[in-house]
CSV table of C-alpha atoms and ligand atoms in Angstrom, one decimal:
chain,number,residue,atom,x,y,z
C,1,MET,CA,14.2,17.4,27.3
C,2,GLN,CA,11.9,14.8,25.8
C,3,TRP,CA,10.0,15.8,22.7
C,4,GLU,CA,6.8,14.6,21.2
C,5,THR,CA,6.1,14.8,17.4
C,6,VAL,CA,2.7,15.8,16.2
C,7,ILE,CA,1.7,15.2,12.6
C,8,GLY,CA,-1.4,15.9,10.5
C,9,LEU,CA,-1.7,14.9,6.8
C,10,GLU,CA,-3.5,16.5,3.8
C,11,VAL,CA,-3.7,13.8,1.2
C,12,HIS,CA,-4.8,14.6,-2.4
C,13,VAL,CA,-6.2,11.6,-4.2
C,14,GLN,CA,-6.8,11.8,-7.9
C,15,LEU,CA,-10.2,10.3,-8.6
C,16,ALA,CA,-10.4,7.7,-11.4
C,17,THR,CA,-13.1,9.3,-13.4
C,18,HIS,CA,-12.8,9.1,-17.2
C,19,SER,CA,-13.5,12.8,-17.6
C,20,LYS,CA,-12.7,16.0,-15.7
C,21,ILE,CA,-14.6,17.2,-12.7
C,22,PHE,CA,-16.4,20.1,-14.6
C,23,SER,CA,-15.9,19.2,-18.2
C,24,GLY,CA,-16.0,16.3,-20.7
C,25,ALA,CA,-12.2,16.3,-21.4
C,26,SER,CA,-10.3,13.1,-20.8
C,27,THR,CA,-8.2,12.5,-17.7
C,28,ALA,CA,-6.0,9.7,-19.2
C,29,PHE,CA,-2.4,9.9,-18.1
C,30,GLY,CA,0.5,10.4,-20.4
C,31,ALA,CA,-1.1,12.2,-23.4
C,32,GLU,CA,0.7,14.8,-25.5
C,33,PRO,CA,0.8,18.1,-23.6
C,34,ASN,CA,-2.2,20.3,-23.9
C,35,SER,CA,-4.2,17.8,-25.9
C,36,GLN,CA,-6.7,17.2,-23.1
C,37,ALA,CA,-7.7,20.6,-21.9
C,38,CYS,CA,-10.9,22.1,-23.2
C,39,ALA,CA,-12.4,25.6,-23.0
C,40,VAL,CA,-13.9,24.8,-19.5
C,41,ASP,CA,-10.6,23.7,-18.1
C,42,LEU,CA,-9.0,26.8,-19.5
C,43,GLY,CA,-11.7,29.0,-18.1
C,44,LEU,CA,-12.4,30.7,-21.4
C,45,PRO,CA,-15.1,33.4,-21.3
C,46,GLY,CA,-18.7,32.2,-21.8
C,47,VAL,CA,-18.2,28.6,-20.7
C,48,LEU,CA,-20.0,27.0,-17.7
C,49,PRO,CA,-18.8,24.1,-15.6
C,50,VAL,CA,-21.0,20.9,-15.2
C,51,LEU,CA,-20.3,18.8,-12.2
C,52,ASN,CA,-19.2,15.2,-12.9
C,53,GLU,CA,-21.6,12.9,-10.9
C,54,GLN,CA,-19.0,10.1,-10.8
C,55,ALA,CA,-16.6,12.4,-8.8
C,56,VAL,CA,-19.4,13.0,-6.3
C,57,ALA,CA,-20.2,9.3,-6.0
C,58,MET,CA,-16.5,8.5,-5.4
C,59,ALA,CA,-16.2,11.2,-2.7
C,60,VAL,CA,-19.3,9.8,-1.0
C,61,GLN,CA,-18.0,6.2,-1.1
C,62,PHE,CA,-14.8,7.3,0.5
C,63,GLY,CA,-16.8,9.1,3.2
C,64,LEU,CA,-18.9,6.0,3.9
C,65,ALA,CA,-15.8,3.8,4.0
C,66,VAL,CA,-14.3,6.0,6.8
C,67,HIS,CA,-17.6,6.2,8.7
C,68,ALA,CA,-17.9,9.9,8.1
C,69,ASP,CA,-20.9,12.2,8.1
C,70,ILE,CA,-21.8,12.9,4.5
C,71,ALA,CA,-23.0,16.5,4.0
C,72,GLU,CA,-26.6,16.8,2.7
C,73,VAL,CA,-25.5,20.1,1.1
C,74,SER,CA,-22.0,20.9,0.0
C,75,VAL,CA,-20.8,23.9,-1.8
C,76,PHE,CA,-18.0,24.7,-4.3
C,77,ASP,CA,-15.9,27.8,-3.6
C,78,ARG,CA,-13.4,29.7,-5.7
C,79,LYS,CA,-9.9,29.9,-4.3
C,80,ASN,CA,-8.3,32.8,-6.1
C,81,TYR,CA,-4.6,33.0,-6.9
C,82,PHE,CA,-2.4,33.7,-9.9
C,83,TYR,CA,-0.1,31.1,-11.2
C,84,PRO,CA,1.0,30.1,-14.7
C,85,ASP,CA,-0.5,26.6,-14.4
C,86,LEU,CA,-3.9,28.0,-13.4
C,87,PRO,CA,-5.4,29.7,-16.4
C,88,LYS,CA,-8.8,30.4,-14.8
C,89,GLY,CA,-7.2,32.5,-12.0
C,90,TYR,CA,-9.0,30.4,-9.4
C,91,GLN,CA,-9.2,26.8,-8.3
C,92,THR,CA,-12.7,25.5,-7.7
C,93,SER,CA,-12.7,23.8,-4.4
C,94,GLN,CA,-14.8,23.3,-1.3
C,95,MET,CA,-13.8,25.5,1.6
C,96,TYR,CA,-16.7,26.1,3.9
C,97,HIS,CA,-19.1,23.2,3.2
C,98,PRO,CA,-17.1,20.1,2.2
C,99,ILE,CA,-18.9,17.0,1.0
C,100,VAL,CA,-17.3,14.6,3.6
C,101,GLY,CA,-17.4,15.5,7.3
C,102,PRO,CA,-15.6,14.0,10.3
C,103,GLY,CA,-14.7,10.3,10.1
C,104,GLU,CA,-11.9,8.0,11.2
C,105,VAL,CA,-9.4,5.5,9.9
C,106,GLU,CA,-7.8,2.6,11.7
C,107,ILE,CA,-4.1,2.1,11.2
C,108,THR,CA,-2.0,-1.0,11.9
C,109,LEU,CA,1.4,-0.5,13.4
C,110,ASP,CA,4.5,-2.8,13.3
C,111,ASP,CA,3.7,-4.5,16.5
C,112,ASP,CA,0.2,-5.4,15.2
C,113,THR,CA,-1.5,-2.9,17.5
C,114,THR,CA,-4.1,-0.5,15.9
C,115,LYS,CA,-4.8,3.2,16.4
C,116,ARG,CA,-7.6,5.4,15.2
C,117,ILE,CA,-6.8,8.5,13.3
C,118,ARG,CA,-9.5,11.0,13.0
C,119,ILE,CA,-10.4,12.6,9.6
C,120,HIS,CA,-11.3,16.3,9.9
C,121,HIS,CA,-13.1,16.4,6.5
C,122,ALA,CA,-12.6,15.5,2.8
C,123,HIS,CA,-13.5,17.9,0.0
C,124,LEU,CA,-13.7,17.8,-3.8
C,125,GLU,CA,-11.6,20.1,-5.9
C,126,GLU,CA,-10.0,20.4,-9.3
C,127,ASP,CA,-6.3,19.9,-10.0
C,128,ALA,CA,-4.1,22.6,-11.7
C,129,GLY,CA,-1.9,22.1,-14.7
C,130,LYS,CA,1.8,21.3,-14.5
C,131,SER,CA,4.9,23.5,-15.1
C,132,LEU,CA,7.6,21.7,-17.1
C,133,HIS,CA,11.0,23.1,-16.2
C,134,GLU,CA,13.2,20.5,-17.8
C,135,ASP,CA,12.0,20.4,-21.4
C,136,PHE,CA,12.9,23.9,-22.7
C,137,HIS,CA,16.2,25.5,-22.0
C,138,GLY,CA,15.8,28.8,-20.1
C,139,MET,CA,12.0,28.6,-20.4
C,140,THR,CA,9.1,26.9,-18.5
C,141,GLY,CA,6.5,25.0,-20.4
C,142,ILE,CA,2.9,24.6,-19.2
C,143,ASP,CA,0.9,21.4,-19.7
C,144,LEU,CA,-2.7,21.9,-18.9
C,145,ASN,CA,-3.9,18.3,-19.4
C,146,ARG,CA,-4.1,17.9,-15.6
C,147,ALA,CA,-6.2,21.1,-15.2
C,148,GLY,CA,-9.7,20.1,-14.0
C,149,THR,CA,-8.8,16.6,-13.0
C,150,PRO,CA,-10.9,15.7,-9.9
C,151,LEU,CA,-9.2,15.5,-6.6
C,152,LEU,CA,-10.4,14.4,-3.2
C,153,GLU,CA,-8.4,16.2,-0.5
C,154,ILE,CA,-8.5,14.2,2.7
C,155,VAL,CA,-7.5,16.2,5.8
C,156,SER,CA,-6.6,14.4,9.0
C,157,GLU,CA,-6.7,15.7,12.5
C,158,PRO,CA,-3.1,16.1,14.0
C,159,ASP,CA,-3.4,12.6,15.6
C,160,MET,CA,-0.2,11.0,14.5
C,161,ARG,CA,2.8,10.9,16.8
C,162,SER,CA,5.6,9.4,14.7
C,163,ALA,CA,6.8,9.1,11.1
C,164,LYS,CA,5.8,5.4,11.2
C,165,GLU,CA,2.2,6.3,12.2
C,166,ALA,CA,2.1,8.8,9.4
C,167,ALA,CA,3.3,6.3,6.8
C,168,ALA,CA,0.8,3.7,8.2
C,169,TYR,CA,-2.0,6.3,7.9
C,170,LEU,CA,-1.0,7.0,4.3
C,171,LYS,CA,-1.0,3.3,3.5
C,172,ALA,CA,-4.4,2.9,5.1
C,173,ILE,CA,-5.8,5.7,2.9
C,174,HIS,CA,-4.1,4.1,-0.1
C,175,SER,CA,-5.6,0.8,0.7
C,176,ILE,CA,-9.1,2.2,1.1
C,177,VAL,CA,-9.1,4.2,-2.1
C,178,THR,CA,-7.8,1.3,-4.2
C,179,TYR,CA,-10.2,-1.2,-2.6
C,180,LEU,CA,-13.0,1.2,-3.5
C,181,GLY,CA,-11.6,1.6,-7.0
C,182,ILE,CA,-12.0,5.4,-6.7
C,183,SER,CA,-8.3,6.0,-7.5
C,184,ASP,CA,-5.4,3.9,-9.0
C,185,GLY,CA,-3.3,5.2,-6.1
C,186,ASN,CA,-0.3,5.4,-8.3
C,187,MET,CA,2.1,7.7,-6.3
C,188,ALA,CA,4.8,7.7,-8.9
C,189,GLU,CA,2.3,9.2,-11.4
C,190,GLY,CA,1.0,11.7,-8.8
C,191,SER,CA,-2.4,10.0,-8.3
C,192,MET,CA,-1.8,10.3,-4.6
C,193,ARG,CA,0.1,13.3,-3.2
C,194,CYS,CA,0.7,14.3,0.4
C,195,ASP,CA,1.3,17.5,2.4
C,196,VAL,CA,2.8,16.7,5.8
C,197,ASN,CA,2.2,19.1,8.7
C,198,VAL,CA,4.8,18.6,11.5
C,199,SER,CA,5.3,20.2,14.9
C,200,VAL,CA,7.0,19.2,18.1
C,201,ARG,CA,6.2,19.9,21.8
C,202,PRO,CA,7.8,19.0,25.1
C,203,LYS,CA,6.4,15.6,26.3
C,204,GLY,CA,3.5,16.2,28.6
C,205,GLN,CA,2.6,19.6,27.3
C,206,GLU,CA,-0.9,19.9,26.0
C,207,ALA,CA,-0.7,22.9,23.6
C,208,PHE,CA,0.6,22.0,20.1
C,209,GLY,CA,3.8,23.6,18.8
C,210,THR,CA,4.0,25.7,15.7
C,211,ARG,CA,3.8,23.5,12.6
C,212,ALA,CA,5.6,23.6,9.3
C,213,GLU,CA,3.8,22.2,6.2
C,214,ILE,CA,6.0,20.1,3.9
C,215,LYS,CA,4.9,19.9,0.3
C,216,ASN,CA,6.1,17.5,-2.4
C,217,VAL,CA,6.1,14.3,-0.4
C,218,ASN,CA,5.2,11.7,-2.9
C,219,SER,CA,6.1,8.2,-1.6
C,220,PHE,CA,5.6,6.3,1.7
C,221,ARG,CA,9.3,6.3,2.2
C,222,PHE,CA,9.7,10.0,1.6
C,223,VAL,CA,7.0,10.7,4.2
C,224,GLU,CA,9.1,9.0,6.8
C,225,ARG,CA,12.3,10.7,5.7
C,226,ALA,CA,10.8,14.1,5.4
C,227,ILE,CA,9.3,13.9,8.9
C,228,ALA,CA,12.5,12.5,10.4
C,229,PHE,CA,14.5,15.4,9.0
C,230,GLU,CA,11.9,18.0,9.9
C,231,VAL,CA,11.5,16.8,13.5
C,232,GLU,CA,15.3,17.0,14.0
C,233,ARG,CA,15.4,20.5,12.5
C,234,GLN,CA,12.7,21.8,14.7
C,235,ILE,CA,14.1,20.3,17.9
C,236,GLU,CA,17.6,21.6,17.2
C,237,LEU,CA,16.2,25.0,16.4
C,238,ILE,CA,14.2,25.2,19.7
C,239,GLU,CA,17.1,23.8,21.8
C,240,ASP,CA,19.4,26.5,20.3
C,241,GLY,CA,17.0,29.1,21.6
C,242,GLY,CA,15.2,29.7,18.3
C,243,LYS,CA,11.5,29.5,17.3
C,244,VAL,CA,9.7,27.4,14.7
C,245,ILE,CA,7.8,29.7,12.3
C,246,GLN,CA,4.7,28.6,10.5
C,247,GLU,CA,5.8,28.2,6.9
C,248,THR,CA,5.5,26.0,3.9
C,249,ARG,CA,8.6,23.9,3.2
C,250,LEU,CA,9.6,21.7,0.3
C,251,PHE,CA,11.1,18.2,0.7
C,252,ASP,CA,14.1,17.5,-1.5
C,253,PRO,CA,14.6,13.8,-1.8
C,254,GLU,CA,18.0,14.1,-3.4
C,255,ARG,CA,19.4,16.0,-0.5
C,256,ASP,CA,17.1,14.4,2.1
C,257,GLU,CA,16.2,17.8,3.6
C,258,THR,CA,13.3,20.3,3.7
C,259,ARG,CA,13.7,23.9,2.6
C,260,SER,CA,11.6,27.0,3.2
C,261,MET,CA,9.2,28.0,0.4
C,262,ARG,CA,7.2,30.7,1.9
C,263,THR,CA,6.3,31.9,5.4
C,264,LYS,CA,2.8,32.7,6.8
C,265,GLU,CA,3.3,36.4,6.1
C,266,GLU,CA,3.9,35.7,2.4
C,267,ALA,CA,0.9,33.4,2.3
C,268,ASN,CA,-1.8,34.2,-0.3
C,269,ASP,CA,-5.1,35.7,0.6
C,270,TYR,CA,-7.3,33.4,-1.4
C,271,ARG,CA,-10.5,35.5,-1.2
C,272,TYR,CA,-12.7,32.4,-1.1
C,273,PHE,CA,-16.3,32.8,-2.2
C,274,PRO,CA,-19.0,30.4,-3.4
C,275,CYS,CA,-18.7,29.7,-7.1
C,276,PRO,CA,-21.7,31.4,-8.8
C,277,ASP,CA,-21.5,29.0,-11.7
C,278,LEU,CA,-22.2,25.8,-9.7
C,279,LEU,CA,-25.3,24.8,-7.7
C,280,PRO,CA,-24.9,23.4,-4.2
C,281,VAL,CA,-24.6,19.6,-4.2
C,282,VAL,CA,-27.7,18.2,-2.5
C,283,LEU,CA,-27.7,14.5,-1.7
C,284,ASP,CA,-30.7,12.6,-0.4
C,285,GLN,CA,-30.8,9.5,1.8
C,286,ALA,CA,-31.8,7.1,-1.0
C,287,TYR,CA,-28.7,8.1,-3.0
C,288,LEU,CA,-26.5,7.5,0.0
C,289,ASP,CA,-28.1,4.2,0.7
C,290,HIS,CA,-27.7,3.2,-2.9
C,291,LEU,CA,-23.9,3.9,-2.8
C,292,ARG,CA,-23.6,2.2,0.6
C,293,GLY,CA,-25.1,-0.9,-1.0
C,294,GLN,CA,-22.3,-0.9,-3.6
C,295,LEU,CA,-19.4,-0.7,-1.1
C,296,PRO,CA,-17.0,-3.7,-1.4
C,297,GLU,CA,-15.6,-5.4,1.6
C,298,LEU,CA,-13.1,-2.9,3.0
C,299,PRO,CA,-9.5,-3.6,4.2
C,300,ALA,CA,-10.3,-3.5,7.9
C,301,ASP,CA,-13.2,-6.0,7.5
C,302,LYS,CA,-11.1,-8.3,5.4
C,303,ARG,CA,-8.3,-8.3,7.9
C,304,GLU,CA,-10.7,-9.1,10.6
C,305,ARG,CA,-12.2,-11.9,8.6
C,306,PHE,CA,-8.8,-13.3,7.6
C,307,GLN,CA,-7.8,-13.4,11.2
C,308,HIS,CA,-10.9,-14.6,12.9
C,309,ALA,CA,-12.8,-16.6,10.3
C,310,LEU,CA,-9.8,-18.1,8.5
C,311,GLY,CA,-7.5,-18.4,11.5
C,312,LEU,CA,-4.5,-16.5,10.1
C,313,SER,CA,-2.1,-14.6,12.5
C,314,ALA,CA,-2.7,-10.9,13.0
C,315,TYR,CA,0.5,-10.3,10.9
C,316,ASP,CA,-0.6,-12.5,8.0
C,317,ALA,CA,-4.1,-11.0,8.0
C,318,ALA,CA,-2.7,-7.5,7.9
C,319,VAL,CA,-0.2,-8.2,5.1
C,320,LEU,CA,-2.7,-10.1,2.9
C,321,SER,CA,-5.4,-7.5,3.3
C,322,ALA,CA,-3.3,-4.4,2.7
C,323,SER,CA,-3.7,-4.5,-1.1
C,324,ARG,CA,-6.9,-5.5,-2.8
C,325,ASP,CA,-5.0,-7.3,-5.6
C,326,VAL,CA,-3.0,-9.4,-3.0
C,327,ALA,CA,-6.1,-10.1,-1.0
C,328,GLU,CA,-8.0,-11.3,-4.1
C,329,TYR,CA,-5.1,-13.5,-5.2
C,330,PHE,CA,-4.8,-15.0,-1.8
C,331,GLU,CA,-8.5,-15.7,-1.6
C,332,GLU,CA,-8.5,-17.5,-4.9
C,333,VAL,CA,-5.5,-19.7,-3.9
C,334,HIS,CA,-7.4,-20.4,-0.7
C,335,ARG,CA,-10.6,-21.2,-2.6
C,336,VAL,CA,-8.8,-23.7,-4.8
C,337,CYS,CA,-6.6,-25.5,-2.1
C,338,GLY,CA,-8.9,-25.2,0.9
C,339,ASP,CA,-6.2,-24.4,3.4
C,340,ALA,CA,-5.8,-20.8,4.5
C,341,LYS,CA,-2.5,-21.1,6.4
C,342,GLN,CA,-0.8,-22.9,3.5
C,343,ALA,CA,-2.2,-20.5,0.9
C,344,ALA,CA,-0.9,-17.6,3.1
C,345,ASN,CA,2.5,-19.2,3.4
C,346,TRP,CA,2.8,-19.7,-0.4
C,347,VAL,CA,1.6,-16.2,-1.3
C,348,GLN,CA,3.9,-14.5,1.2
C,349,GLY,CA,6.8,-16.9,0.8
C,350,GLU,CA,7.6,-18.4,-2.6
C,351,LEU,CA,5.4,-16.1,-4.7
C,352,SER,CA,6.2,-12.8,-3.1
C,353,GLY,CA,9.9,-13.6,-3.1
C,354,ALA,CA,9.8,-14.3,-6.9
C,355,LEU,CA,7.7,-11.2,-7.5
C,356,ASN,CA,10.2,-9.0,-5.6
C,357,ARG,CA,13.2,-10.5,-7.3
C,358,GLU,CA,11.7,-9.4,-10.7
C,359,SER,CA,10.0,-6.2,-9.4
C,360,LEU,CA,6.6,-7.5,-10.6
C,361,SER,CA,3.3,-6.7,-9.1
C,362,ILE,CA,1.0,-9.5,-8.2
C,363,THR,CA,-1.4,-8.7,-11.1
C,364,ASP,CA,1.5,-9.5,-13.5
C,365,SER,CA,2.5,-12.8,-11.8
C,366,PRO,CA,3.4,-15.5,-14.3
C,367,VAL,CA,1.8,-18.0,-11.9
C,368,SER,CA,-1.9,-17.5,-11.6
C,369,ALA,CA,-3.8,-17.9,-8.3
C,370,VAL,CA,-5.5,-21.0,-9.7
C,371,GLN,CA,-2.2,-22.6,-10.7
C,372,LEU,CA,-0.7,-21.9,-7.2
C,373,GLY,CA,-3.9,-23.2,-5.5
C,374,GLU,CA,-3.6,-26.5,-7.4
C,375,LEU,CA,0.1,-26.7,-6.6
C,376,VAL,CA,-0.7,-26.3,-2.8
C,377,GLN,CA,-3.4,-28.9,-3.2
C,378,ARG,CA,-0.8,-31.4,-4.4
C,379,VAL,CA,1.3,-30.7,-1.4
C,380,LEU,CA,-1.7,-31.2,0.9
C,381,ASP,CA,-2.8,-34.5,-0.6
C,382,ASP,CA,0.9,-35.7,-0.4
C,383,THR,CA,1.3,-36.1,-4.2
C,384,ILE,CA,4.5,-34.1,-3.9
C,385,ASN,CA,6.7,-33.1,-1.0
C,386,GLY,CA,7.7,-29.6,-0.1
C,387,LYS,CA,11.0,-29.7,-2.0
C,388,ALA,CA,9.4,-30.9,-5.2
C,389,ALA,CA,6.7,-28.2,-4.8
C,390,LYS,CA,9.3,-25.5,-5.0
C,391,GLN,CA,10.6,-27.1,-8.3
C,392,VAL,CA,7.0,-27.1,-9.6
C,393,PHE,CA,6.6,-23.5,-8.7
C,394,GLN,CA,9.7,-22.5,-10.5
C,395,ALA,CA,8.6,-24.5,-13.6
C,396,LEU,CA,5.2,-22.8,-13.6
C,397,TRP,CA,6.9,-19.4,-13.1
C,398,HIS,CA,9.1,-20.0,-16.2
C,399,GLY,CA,6.2,-21.2,-18.2
C,400,GLU,CA,7.3,-24.8,-18.4
C,401,GLY,CA,3.9,-26.3,-18.1
C,402,ASP,CA,0.3,-25.1,-17.7
C,403,SER,CA,-0.6,-26.7,-14.4
C,404,ALA,CA,1.0,-28.2,-11.3
C,405,ASP,CA,-0.2,-31.7,-12.4
C,406,ALA,CA,1.3,-31.3,-15.9
C,407,VAL,CA,4.7,-30.3,-14.4
C,408,ILE,CA,4.6,-33.1,-11.8
C,409,GLU,CA,3.9,-35.6,-14.6
C,410,ALA,CA,6.5,-34.2,-17.0
C,411,LYS,CA,9.3,-34.0,-14.5
C,412,GLY,CA,8.4,-37.2,-12.6
C,413,LEU,CA,8.1,-35.4,-9.3
C,414,LYS,CA,5.4,-37.6,-7.8
C,415,GLN,CA,6.3,-38.4,-4.3
C,416,VAL,CA,7.6,-41.9,-3.7
C,417,THR,CA,5.7,-43.4,-0.7
C,418,ASP,CA,6.2,-47.0,-1.7
C,419,THR,CA,8.1,-48.4,1.3
C,420,GLY,CA,9.8,-51.1,-0.7
C,421,ALA,CA,11.3,-48.5,-3.1
C,422,ILE,CA,12.4,-46.3,-0.3
C,423,GLU,CA,14.0,-49.2,1.5
C,424,ALA,CA,16.0,-50.2,-1.6
C,425,MET,CA,17.4,-46.7,-1.8
C,426,ILE,CA,18.3,-46.6,1.9
C,427,ASP,CA,20.1,-50.0,1.6
C,428,GLN,CA,22.1,-48.7,-1.3
C,429,VAL,CA,23.1,-45.5,0.6
C,430,ILE,CA,24.1,-47.5,3.7
C,431,ALA,CA,26.2,-49.8,1.5
C,432,ASP,CA,27.9,-46.8,-0.2
C,433,SER,CA,28.7,-45.0,3.1
C,434,PRO,CA,30.7,-47.4,5.4
C,435,ALA,CA,32.7,-44.6,7.0
C,436,GLN,CA,29.6,-42.6,8.0
C,437,VAL,CA,27.9,-45.8,9.2
C,438,ALA,CA,30.9,-46.5,11.5
C,439,GLN,CA,30.8,-42.9,12.8
C,440,TYR,CA,27.1,-43.3,13.5
C,441,ARG,CA,27.7,-46.5,15.4
C,442,ASP,CA,30.5,-45.0,17.5
C,443,ALA,CA,28.6,-41.8,18.3
C,444,GLU,CA,26.9,-41.1,21.6
C,445,PRO,CA,23.3,-42.0,21.3
C,446,GLU,CA,22.0,-38.4,21.7
C,447,LYS,CA,24.3,-37.3,18.9
C,448,ARG,CA,22.9,-39.8,16.4
C,449,GLY,CA,19.7,-37.9,15.8
C,450,LYS,CA,21.7,-35.1,14.2
C,451,MET,CA,24.0,-37.5,12.2
C,452,ILE,CA,21.0,-39.1,10.5
C,453,GLY,CA,20.7,-35.9,8.4
C,454,TYR,CA,23.6,-37.0,6.2
C,455,PHE,CA,21.8,-40.2,5.2
C,456,VAL,CA,18.5,-38.5,4.7
C,457,GLY,CA,20.2,-36.1,2.3
C,458,GLN,CA,21.7,-39.0,0.3
C,459,VAL,CA,18.5,-40.9,0.0
C,460,MET,CA,16.6,-37.7,-1.0
C,461,LYS,CA,19.3,-37.1,-3.6
C,462,ALA,CA,19.0,-40.7,-4.9
C,463,SER,CA,15.2,-40.2,-5.2
C,464,ARG,CA,15.8,-36.9,-7.0
C,465,GLY,CA,13.9,-35.2,-4.2
C,466,THR,CA,10.7,-37.3,-4.6
C,467,ALA,CA,10.9,-39.6,-1.6
C,468,ASN,CA,8.6,-38.8,1.3
C,469,PRO,CA,10.9,-37.3,3.9
C,470,GLN,CA,9.0,-38.5,6.9
C,471,GLN,CA,9.1,-42.1,5.6
C,472,VAL,CA,12.8,-41.8,4.8
C,473,ASN,CA,13.5,-40.6,8.3
C,474,GLY,CA,11.6,-43.3,10.0
C,475,LEU,CA,13.0,-46.2,7.9
C,476,LEU,CA,16.5,-44.9,8.1
C,477,LYS,CA,16.5,-44.8,11.8
C,478,GLU,CA,15.2,-48.3,12.0
C,479,LYS,CA,17.8,-49.6,9.6
C,480,LEU,CA,20.7,-47.8,11.1
C,481,ASP,CA,19.8,-48.7,14.6
C,482,ALA,CA,19.5,-52.3,13.5
C,483,LEU,CA,23.3,-52.1,12.7
C,484,LEU,CA,24.3,-51.0,16.2
W,501,LIG,P1,-4.8,25.1,7.0
W,501,LIG,O1,-6.2,25.2,6.7
W,501,LIG,O2,-4.1,26.4,7.3
W,501,LIG,O3,-4.0,24.3,6.1
W,501,LIG,P2,-5.6,23.3,9.1
W,501,LIG,O4,-5.9,23.7,10.5
W,501,LIG,O5,-6.7,23.0,8.2
W,501,LIG,O6,-4.7,24.4,8.5
W,501,LIG,O7,-4.6,22.1,9.2
W,501,LIG,C1,-4.1,21.5,8.1
W,501,LIG,C2,-3.4,20.2,8.6
W,501,LIG,O8,-2.4,20.5,9.5
W,501,LIG,C3,-4.3,19.2,9.2
W,501,LIG,O9,-4.0,17.9,8.7
W,501,LIG,C4,-4.0,19.3,10.6
W,501,LIG,O10,-4.2,18.0,11.2
W,501,LIG,C5,-2.6,19.7,10.7
W,501,LIG,N1,-2.1,20.4,11.8
W,501,LIG,C6,-2.8,21.5,12.4
W,501,LIG,N2,-2.1,21.9,13.5
W,501,LIG,C7,-1.0,21.1,13.6
W,501,LIG,C8,0.2,21.1,14.5
W,501,LIG,N3,0.3,22.0,15.5
W,501,LIG,N4,1.1,20.1,14.3
W,501,LIG,C9,1.0,19.3,13.3
W,501,LIG,N5,-0.1,19.3,12.4
W,501,LIG,C10,-1.0,20.2,12.5
W,502,LIG,MG1,-3.9,23.3,4.2
């Protein structure tokens, strides 16, 4: 039997507001436990929530970026349940009238093809506190700093058909929210969290299978691994005559498996009802137009421009537009050196290799975009050859000079293009290598092309890497062939 995987994602994005969604308490990460929860976040009697306009603006910007319908009227509801990290006894969310209606996101797959994933809706809600199980022996601590932090929950349609597509979708959402600057997108700190709904069905069948919802999937890699495990579990279960039940499961990255948390029967009845303390959110056209005017160029548009206006390959355009920081760095290198292809090669080659080796993000690069742009410029105008350029890059990386020109000067890396000087080096190498010259002379003519490499290497070495390699090649061939 051939099986098809069906996946839908619920992504919680922590919005980068300074204060909470209904109170003035700070949202900064990493503060002393319970130092950033105020009476409103704790739901003490007699307090009233006040909606943070910034959170509304951010939700709308997301909606506009995914071409969604923005609700003229949206309403906050109370989702009632008891849990130690929820002192109010309910979470304020949007159940029936979410702020962002249907939209869509384009994802790019490994083979550079694209696919549209529909977004069902996105709604605003507040986060809960955190239970700390590790800090107190035999007890659980509660940190309420996170209570009331604004979240945008983005719910997709079940449009994904593989773990790879799900990861690509999550990356696309990450890229959109960080481009918009509405979230720092830091998955390690929980700024972006994901519930993964997975089901399988026989290939060709139209009806969806029963889904399991996997919680606690907090990295791109875990999304793929959790889905891979879950798909196998469901197929095996069905093939052994069993049935998938609708349930919530937890992903355990240590054991690489999912475990049942609760089944549908045990699910809470949340008794949703409109929050009597908050007015409906009413947005007019002028407000939406104002926010639309502030949208930056988005990842999909940038990729399109990189490919079609700058002439980059589809692959280069996708890689360089995926992150706003990388895209801005690349654009600065390009602005300085004037050659998009070279700028792309350097950012994805030498620079990204060095960043990876030291686990640095591009915003912490010791070589600035202007420095790299000037370096590429010196390759383009033939001041240095490719080999010397790598040396200059390393010197800049290690802080041995402020600019490419300074390093070239200090290290004497200027390319030697003076024919006389190159010829003198060639004559010396030929004189020092009688055995190789004899071999060259005795070789079949079609093999000589390859043998010339040895002499080129020696001349480049003699020039400490500064000779122009094309000139060396040409002159060497002339001189060697003259000896035949
Ligand atoms: P609920 O409100 O109970 O969480 P929804 O219908 O809103 O359920 O769906 C939640 C998520 O599950 C959505 O992202 C949706 O795309 C996804 N989903 C729904 N049905 C399936 C299915 N059969 N297989 C995989 N994902 C599904
Ligand atoms: Mg749900």
